[in-house]
Coordinates of C-alpha atoms in Angstrom, one line a residue:
X1 CA 44.9 88.3 103.5
X2 CA 46.3 88.7 107.0
X3 CA 43.9 86.0 108.3
X4 CA 45.1 83.6 105.7
X5 CA 48.7 84.3 106.7
X6 CA 47.9 83.7 110.3
X7 CA 46.1 80.5 109.6
X8 CA 49.1 79.3 107.5
X9 CA 51.5 80.1 110.3
X10 CA 49.4 78.2 112.9
X11 CA 49.2 75.2 110.5
X12 CA 53.0 75.2 110.1
X13 CA 53.5 75.4 113.9
X14 CA 51.1 72.5 114.4
X15 CA 52.9 70.3 111.8
X16 CA 56.4 71.0 113.1
X17 CA 55.4 70.7 116.8
X18 CA 56.8 72.6 119.8
X19 CA 59.7 70.4 121.0
X20 CA 62.7 72.6 121.9
X21 CA 65.2 70.4 120.0
X22 CA 63.4 68.3 117.3
X23 CA 60.8 68.9 114.6
X24 CA 58.0 66.4 114.0
X25 CA 58.5 67.2 110.3
X26 CA 60.0 70.1 108.3
X27 CA 57.2 72.1 106.8
X28 CA 58.2 73.4 103.3
X29 CA 56.6 76.6 102.1
X30 CA 56.4 76.8 98.3
X31 CA 56.7 78.4 95.7
X32 CA 58.7 81.5 96.7
X33 CA 58.3 83.9 95.0
X34 CA 55.8 85.0 92.4
X35 CA 55.2 81.5 91.1
X36 CA 53.0 82.2 88.1
X37 CA 52.7 81.7 84.4
X38 CA 51.0 79.4 81.9
X39 CA 50.4 75.9 83.2
X40 CA 49.6 74.3 79.9
X41 CA 53.1 73.2 79.1
X42 CA 54.4 71.5 82.2
X43 CA 58.0 72.6 83.0
X44 CA 59.1 73.5 79.4
X45 CA 61.8 76.1 79.2
X46 CA 62.4 76.4 75.5
X47 CA 59.3 76.7 73.4
X48 CA 56.3 75.2 75.2
X49 CA 53.4 77.5 76.0
X50 CA 50.0 77.2 74.6
X51 CA 47.8 79.0 72.2
X52 CA 47.3 82.0 74.6
X53 CA 51.0 82.2 75.5
X54 CA 53.1 80.7 72.8
X55 CA 56.7 80.0 73.9
X56 CA 56.1 81.0 77.5
X57 CA 56.1 78.3 80.2
X58 CA 56.6 78.0 83.9
X59 CA 60.3 77.5 83.4
X60 CA 60.9 80.7 81.5
X61 CA 58.1 82.9 82.9
X62 CA 59.3 86.3 84.1
X63 CA 57.0 87.9 86.7
X64 CA 57.4 91.6 86.5
X65 CA 56.3 93.1 89.8
X66 CA 56.9 96.4 91.7
X67 CA 57.8 96.8 95.4
X68 CA 54.4 98.0 96.4
X69 CA 52.5 95.1 94.9
X70 CA 55.2 92.7 96.3
X71 CA 54.9 93.9 99.9
X72 CA 51.2 94.5 100.0
X73 CA 49.8 91.6 98.0
X74 CA 52.2 88.7 97.8
X75 CA 55.1 88.6 100.2
X76 CA 53.2 89.0 103.5
X77 CA 52.1 85.3 103.4
X78 CA 55.6 84.2 103.0
X79 CA 56.8 86.5 105.8
X80 CA 54.2 85.1 108.2
X81 CA 55.0 81.5 107.2
X82 CA 58.8 81.7 107.8
X83 CA 59.0 84.3 110.6
X84 CA 60.2 82.7 113.9
X85 CA 57.4 81.0 115.8
X86 CA 58.5 82.9 118.9
X87 CA 57.4 86.1 117.1
X88 CA 54.0 84.6 116.1
X89 CA 55.1 83.4 112.7
X90 CA 55.0 79.8 111.4
X91 CA 58.8 79.2 111.8
X92 CA 58.9 77.0 108.7
X93 CA 62.0 74.9 108.5
X94 CA 62.2 74.9 104.8
X95 CA 61.2 76.8 101.7
X96 CA 61.1 75.9 98.0
X97 CA 62.0 78.6 95.5
X98 CA 60.1 78.7 92.2
X99 CA 61.9 78.0 89.0
X100 CA 60.5 81.1 87.3
X101 CA 62.1 84.5 87.1
X102 CA 61.3 87.7 89.0
X103 CA 62.0 91.0 87.2
X104 CA 64.5 89.2 84.9
X105 CA 66.4 87.2 87.6
X106 CA 65.9 83.5 88.1
X107 CA 64.7 82.8 91.7
X108 CA 67.5 80.4 92.4
X109 CA 70.0 83.3 91.7
X110 CA 67.9 86.1 93.2
X111 CA 70.0 87.3 96.2
X112 CA 67.7 90.2 96.9
X113 CA 64.6 88.1 97.4
X114 CA 66.4 85.1 99.0
X115 CA 69.0 86.8 101.1
X116 CA 67.9 90.4 101.8
X117 CA 64.2 89.8 102.1
X118 CA 63.7 86.2 103.1
X119 CA 66.7 85.7 105.4
X120 CA 67.4 89.2 106.8
X121 CA 64.0 90.9 106.7
X122 CA 61.7 88.0 107.3
X123 CA 64.0 86.1 109.8
X124 CA 64.5 82.9 107.9
X125 CA 68.2 82.9 108.9
X126 CA 68.9 79.1 109.3
X127 CA 66.0 77.8 107.2
X128 CA 66.7 75.5 104.3
X129 CA 66.0 76.7 100.8
X130 CA 65.5 74.0 98.1
X131 CA 64.9 74.6 94.4
X132 CA 62.0 73.5 92.3
X133 CA 62.3 71.0 89.5
X134 CA 65.0 71.9 87.0
X135 CA 65.6 75.4 88.3
X136 CA 69.4 75.1 88.7
X137 CA 69.7 73.3 85.4
X138 CA 67.8 76.2 83.7
X139 CA 70.3 78.7 85.0
X140 CA 73.1 76.6 83.6
X141 CA 71.8 75.5 80.2
X142 CA 69.4 78.3 79.3
X143 CA 70.1 81.5 81.3
X144 CA 73.9 80.9 81.0
X145 CA 74.5 82.5 84.4
X146 CA 76.6 79.7 85.8
X147 CA 78.8 76.9 84.3

């Protein structure tokens, strides 16, 4: 997996260029984090799903993961992609969060994964985070976390 992460970082550096002040383009890494779930229903939040997973779609999928699996299997690719280029990372300028949930918390409201891990631990301090389709609307209309 480390080789895939290093290849990803090199690709991002190549896309963004090495000018000291300007980017050629802003590479956007997606979908952070644990973007999974049934693909048969599009972005449905209520209902949706398919025969194998009735009522479960990408919009309401909850990935339940432990710390060991997170840091050994999934997050290293994101770390390498967003870590500063000066430290050998990709230095990606932007990242798209998924619209699914991780351990019961919607990614758009997950301060542990977005602030503590992404910004502080991985060094994505000034990077731009954008949401995936409908993610903020889901937290308002379905999760009832914001008004």
